[in-house]
Amino acid sequence: MRYNNVVLGNAPLNPAVQVEAGAPGKLEVYIKGTNEKIADTAITVKKNETSAFRVAYIPELGIKGWLNTKPVGEDSAALVFFNKIGDFYTAHPSVDLYIFVLDYTTFQRVETGIVIHNFEKTGLSAPVVLPYYHDRASYQTYVYSVKFKDNATGQFITYPPRNRDYFNFDIGVERGTHIVSLTSAAGIIDVQGIDL
C-alpha cells in the first residue's frame, strides 16, 4: 500500500498507520514486492476519522480493483455479481438479472424484487444485500436463484444442458460479502462463489 508514493505497509494495514488529514492524496495498492498496480484512488482523509477501503485481486477470475461494499446487518449477506459470461450474449445481447428466493411453503421460486438491469454491461455489480438465514432455530438457509430475462423477447432464458430457466447459488458468509462469479462456455453458465 502506498500513499502519495510513500509505502505504508502490507495489507491489511496496521490501524496505527496515519496520513495527513485534510490534504488530498493518492492511495495505491500493488502486488507485494512488485510495481504491478491493482488499484488506486484519490482521497482526502478527514480529521479524526478512520477510512476503510476494500480491494480484491483474483487473477483467475479477472477481478482486480476496489470493491464497493457496504455494511451488512446481522442475518444478511452482501452479494457482488461478477459477469464473465461473454459468449452467452451472442444469442442474448441484452438481459436483466432477476434474483429469486425459494419459498419453503410452496417450493416455488418467488421474485425478491431485486433486478440488475442491462446486466450485459455490468462487470462487477454493486452489492445486493439479502437475508442469510430462513429459520435461525434450524439453520435452514435461504436458497437463492438467478434468472435472466431477454430484453428483446421479455421471456426468461432457458439454459442448457438441464433445460431450465434458473440457476441456484449459495451464500457462504453471514454478515459478509460474497462474490458470485458467472462464467460461460458454449452457452452453458457456471456459477462459483467466493467469500470475502
CSV table of C-alpha atoms in Angstrom, one decimal:
chain,number,residue,atom,x,y,z
A,1,MET,CA,0.0,0.0,0.0
A,2,ARG,CA,1.3,3.4,-0.9
A,3,TYR,CA,0.0,6.9,-0.2
A,4,ASN,CA,1.5,9.7,-2.3
A,5,ASN,CA,4.2,7.3,-3.4
A,6,VAL,CA,5.2,6.5,0.2
A,7,VAL,CA,5.0,2.9,1.2
A,8,LEU,CA,2.6,2.5,4.1
A,9,GLY,CA,3.0,-1.3,4.6
A,10,ASN,CA,1.3,-4.5,3.6
A,11,ALA,CA,-2.4,-5.1,3.5
A,12,PRO,CA,-4.2,-5.3,5.8
A,13,LEU,CA,-2.6,-2.1,7.2
A,14,ASN,CA,-1.9,-1.6,10.8
A,15,PRO,CA,-4.6,0.6,12.3
A,16,ALA,CA,-1.9,2.9,13.6
A,17,VAL,CA,-1.0,4.0,10.1
A,18,GLN,CA,-1.7,7.7,9.8
A,19,VAL,CA,-1.7,10.2,7.0
A,20,GLU,CA,-2.1,14.0,6.9
A,21,ALA,CA,-5.8,15.0,7.5
A,22,GLY,CA,-7.5,17.4,5.1
A,23,ALA,CA,-4.9,17.1,2.3
A,24,PRO,CA,-5.7,15.4,-0.9
A,25,GLY,CA,-3.7,12.3,-1.7
A,26,LYS,CA,-3.5,9.2,-3.8
A,27,LEU,CA,-3.9,5.7,-2.3
A,28,GLU,CA,-2.4,2.9,-4.4
A,29,VAL,CA,-2.4,-0.9,-3.9
A,30,TYR,CA,0.3,-3.1,-5.5
A,31,ILE,CA,1.0,-6.8,-5.6
A,32,LYS,CA,3.5,-7.3,-2.8
A,33,GLY,CA,7.1,-7.0,-3.9
A,34,THR,CA,6.3,-5.7,-7.4
A,35,ASN,CA,5.3,-2.5,-9.1
A,36,GLU,CA,2.1,-4.1,-10.5
A,37,LYS,CA,-0.7,-1.8,-9.5
A,38,ILE,CA,-4.0,-3.4,-8.5
A,39,ALA,CA,-6.0,-0.2,-7.8
A,40,ASP,CA,-5.6,3.5,-7.0
A,41,THR,CA,-7.9,6.3,-6.0
A,42,ALA,CA,-7.7,10.0,-5.0
A,43,ILE,CA,-8.7,10.5,-1.3
A,44,THR,CA,-8.9,13.2,1.3
A,45,VAL,CA,-8.8,11.8,4.8
A,46,LYS,CA,-10.9,13.8,7.3
A,47,LYS,CA,-9.5,14.7,10.7
A,48,ASN,CA,-10.2,12.2,13.5
A,49,GLU,CA,-11.9,9.8,11.1
A,50,THR,CA,-11.0,6.3,10.1
A,51,SER,CA,-11.2,5.4,6.4
A,52,ALA,CA,-11.7,1.8,5.2
A,53,PHE,CA,-11.1,0.5,1.6
A,54,ARG,CA,-11.7,-3.0,0.2
A,55,VAL,CA,-9.7,-4.3,-2.7
A,56,ALA,CA,-9.9,-7.7,-4.5
A,57,TYR,CA,-7.3,-9.4,-6.7
A,58,ILE,CA,-8.4,-12.7,-8.1
A,59,PRO,CA,-6.5,-13.1,-11.4
A,60,GLU,CA,-8.1,-16.4,-12.2
A,61,LEU,CA,-11.5,-14.6,-12.4
A,62,GLY,CA,-10.2,-11.4,-13.8
A,63,ILE,CA,-11.1,-9.5,-10.6
A,64,LYS,CA,-8.8,-6.6,-9.9
A,65,GLY,CA,-9.7,-3.4,-8.2
A,66,TRP,CA,-11.8,-1.7,-5.4
A,67,LEU,CA,-14.8,-3.4,-4.1
A,68,ASN,CA,-17.9,-1.2,-3.5
A,69,THR,CA,-19.2,-2.9,-0.4
A,70,LYS,CA,-21.5,-1.6,2.3
A,71,PRO,CA,-22.1,-2.6,6.0
A,72,VAL,CA,-24.1,-5.8,6.3
A,73,GLY,CA,-26.5,-6.3,9.2
A,74,GLU,CA,-26.9,-9.5,11.2
A,75,ASP,CA,-28.6,-12.4,9.4
A,76,SER,CA,-27.7,-10.9,6.0
A,77,ALA,CA,-25.0,-11.2,3.3
A,78,ALA,CA,-23.9,-8.8,0.6
A,79,LEU,CA,-23.6,-10.3,-2.9
A,80,VAL,CA,-21.5,-8.8,-5.7
A,81,PHE,CA,-22.1,-10.4,-9.1
A,82,PHE,CA,-19.0,-10.8,-11.4
A,83,ASN,CA,-20.1,-11.0,-15.0
A,84,LYS,CA,-17.8,-13.1,-17.2
A,85,ILE,CA,-20.4,-14.7,-19.5
A,86,GLY,CA,-19.4,-13.0,-22.7
A,87,ASP,CA,-20.3,-15.7,-25.2
A,88,PHE,CA,-23.8,-16.0,-23.7
A,89,TYR,CA,-24.5,-12.5,-25.1
A,90,THR,CA,-24.1,-13.7,-28.7
A,91,ALA,CA,-27.6,-15.2,-28.5
A,92,HIS,CA,-29.0,-12.7,-25.9
A,93,PRO,CA,-27.3,-9.3,-26.4
A,94,SER,CA,-29.4,-7.5,-23.7
A,95,VAL,CA,-30.6,-9.2,-20.4
A,96,ASP,CA,-31.8,-8.2,-17.0
A,97,LEU,CA,-30.7,-10.3,-14.0
A,98,TYR,CA,-33.5,-11.2,-11.6
A,99,ILE,CA,-33.0,-12.7,-8.1
A,100,PHE,CA,-35.5,-15.2,-6.8
A,101,VAL,CA,-35.8,-17.0,-3.4
A,102,LEU,CA,-37.3,-20.4,-2.8
A,103,ASP,CA,-40.5,-20.3,-0.7
A,104,TYR,CA,-40.3,-23.3,1.6
A,105,THR,CA,-44.0,-23.5,2.0
A,106,THR,CA,-44.9,-23.8,-1.7
A,107,PHE,CA,-41.4,-24.8,-3.0
A,108,GLN,CA,-41.8,-22.2,-5.8
A,109,ARG,CA,-39.3,-19.6,-6.7
A,110,VAL,CA,-40.5,-16.1,-5.8
A,111,GLU,CA,-39.1,-12.8,-7.1
A,112,THR,CA,-37.3,-10.8,-4.5
A,113,GLY,CA,-37.8,-7.5,-6.4
A,114,ILE,CA,-34.1,-7.2,-7.0
A,115,VAL,CA,-33.2,-6.7,-10.6
A,116,ILE,CA,-29.9,-5.7,-12.2
A,117,HIS,CA,-30.9,-4.1,-15.5
A,118,ASN,CA,-28.7,-4.4,-18.6
A,119,PHE,CA,-26.5,-7.0,-16.9
A,120,GLU,CA,-24.5,-7.5,-20.1
A,121,LYS,CA,-23.0,-4.0,-19.4
A,122,THR,CA,-22.0,-5.0,-15.8
A,123,GLY,CA,-18.6,-6.2,-14.9
A,124,LEU,CA,-18.7,-6.2,-11.1
A,125,SER,CA,-22.1,-5.3,-9.8
A,126,ALA,CA,-23.0,-3.0,-6.9
A,127,PRO,CA,-23.6,-5.0,-3.7
A,128,VAL,CA,-27.0,-6.6,-3.2
A,129,VAL,CA,-27.9,-7.3,0.4
A,130,LEU,CA,-30.1,-10.4,1.0
A,131,PRO,CA,-31.2,-12.2,4.2
A,132,TYR,CA,-28.9,-15.1,5.1
A,133,TYR,CA,-30.9,-17.4,7.4
A,134,HIS,CA,-34.5,-18.5,6.8
A,135,ASP,CA,-35.1,-20.2,10.2
A,136,ARG,CA,-32.5,-19.4,12.8
A,137,ALA,CA,-33.5,-22.2,15.1
A,138,SER,CA,-33.0,-24.9,12.5
A,139,TYR,CA,-30.3,-23.0,10.5
A,140,GLN,CA,-32.4,-23.6,7.3
A,141,THR,CA,-30.8,-21.2,4.8
A,142,TYR,CA,-32.5,-19.4,2.0
A,143,VAL,CA,-32.0,-20.8,-1.4
A,144,TYR,CA,-31.5,-18.1,-4.0
A,145,SER,CA,-31.8,-18.4,-7.7
A,146,VAL,CA,-30.9,-16.1,-10.6
A,147,LYS,CA,-32.9,-15.8,-13.9
A,148,PHE,CA,-32.0,-13.8,-16.9
A,149,LYS,CA,-34.8,-12.1,-18.9
A,150,ASP,CA,-34.1,-11.5,-22.5
A,151,ASN,CA,-35.0,-7.8,-23.1
A,152,ALA,CA,-35.8,-8.5,-26.8
A,153,THR,CA,-38.4,-11.2,-26.1
A,154,GLY,CA,-39.4,-10.4,-22.5
A,155,GLN,CA,-39.0,-14.1,-21.6
A,156,PHE,CA,-36.8,-15.8,-19.1
A,157,ILE,CA,-34.0,-17.7,-20.8
A,158,THR,CA,-33.7,-21.5,-20.6
A,159,TYR,CA,-30.1,-22.8,-20.2
A,160,PRO,CA,-28.5,-26.0,-21.5
A,161,PRO,CA,-27.8,-28.7,-20.5
A,162,ARG,CA,-30.6,-29.0,-17.9
A,163,ASN,CA,-33.1,-27.0,-19.9
A,164,ARG,CA,-34.3,-24.8,-17.0
A,165,ASP,CA,-34.6,-21.1,-16.7
A,166,TYR,CA,-32.8,-20.6,-13.4
A,167,PHE,CA,-29.6,-21.5,-11.6
A,168,ASN,CA,-29.0,-21.6,-7.8
A,169,PHE,CA,-26.2,-20.0,-5.9
A,170,ASP,CA,-25.1,-20.4,-2.3
A,171,ILE,CA,-24.3,-17.7,0.2
A,172,GLY,CA,-21.3,-18.8,2.2
A,173,VAL,CA,-20.9,-16.0,4.7
A,174,GLU,CA,-23.2,-14.3,7.1
A,175,ARG,CA,-22.6,-10.5,7.7
A,176,GLY,CA,-20.0,-10.6,4.9
A,177,THR,CA,-19.5,-10.1,1.2
A,178,HIS,CA,-19.8,-12.9,-1.3
A,179,ILE,CA,-18.8,-12.7,-4.9
A,180,VAL,CA,-21.0,-14.7,-7.3
A,181,SER,CA,-18.8,-15.4,-10.3
A,182,LEU,CA,-20.8,-16.2,-13.5
A,183,THR,CA,-18.8,-17.6,-16.4
A,184,SER,CA,-19.9,-19.4,-19.6
A,185,ALA,CA,-18.6,-21.8,-22.2
A,186,ALA,CA,-20.7,-22.7,-25.3
A,187,GLY,CA,-23.7,-21.0,-23.8
A,188,ILE,CA,-23.6,-23.0,-20.5
A,189,ILE,CA,-23.4,-20.8,-17.4
A,190,ASP,CA,-21.2,-21.8,-14.5
A,191,VAL,CA,-21.6,-20.3,-11.0
A,192,GLN,CA,-18.8,-20.1,-8.4
A,193,GLY,CA,-18.8,-18.4,-5.1
A,194,ILE,CA,-16.0,-16.5,-3.3
A,195,ASP,CA,-16.4,-15.4,0.3
A,196,LEU,CA,-14.6,-12.2,1.2
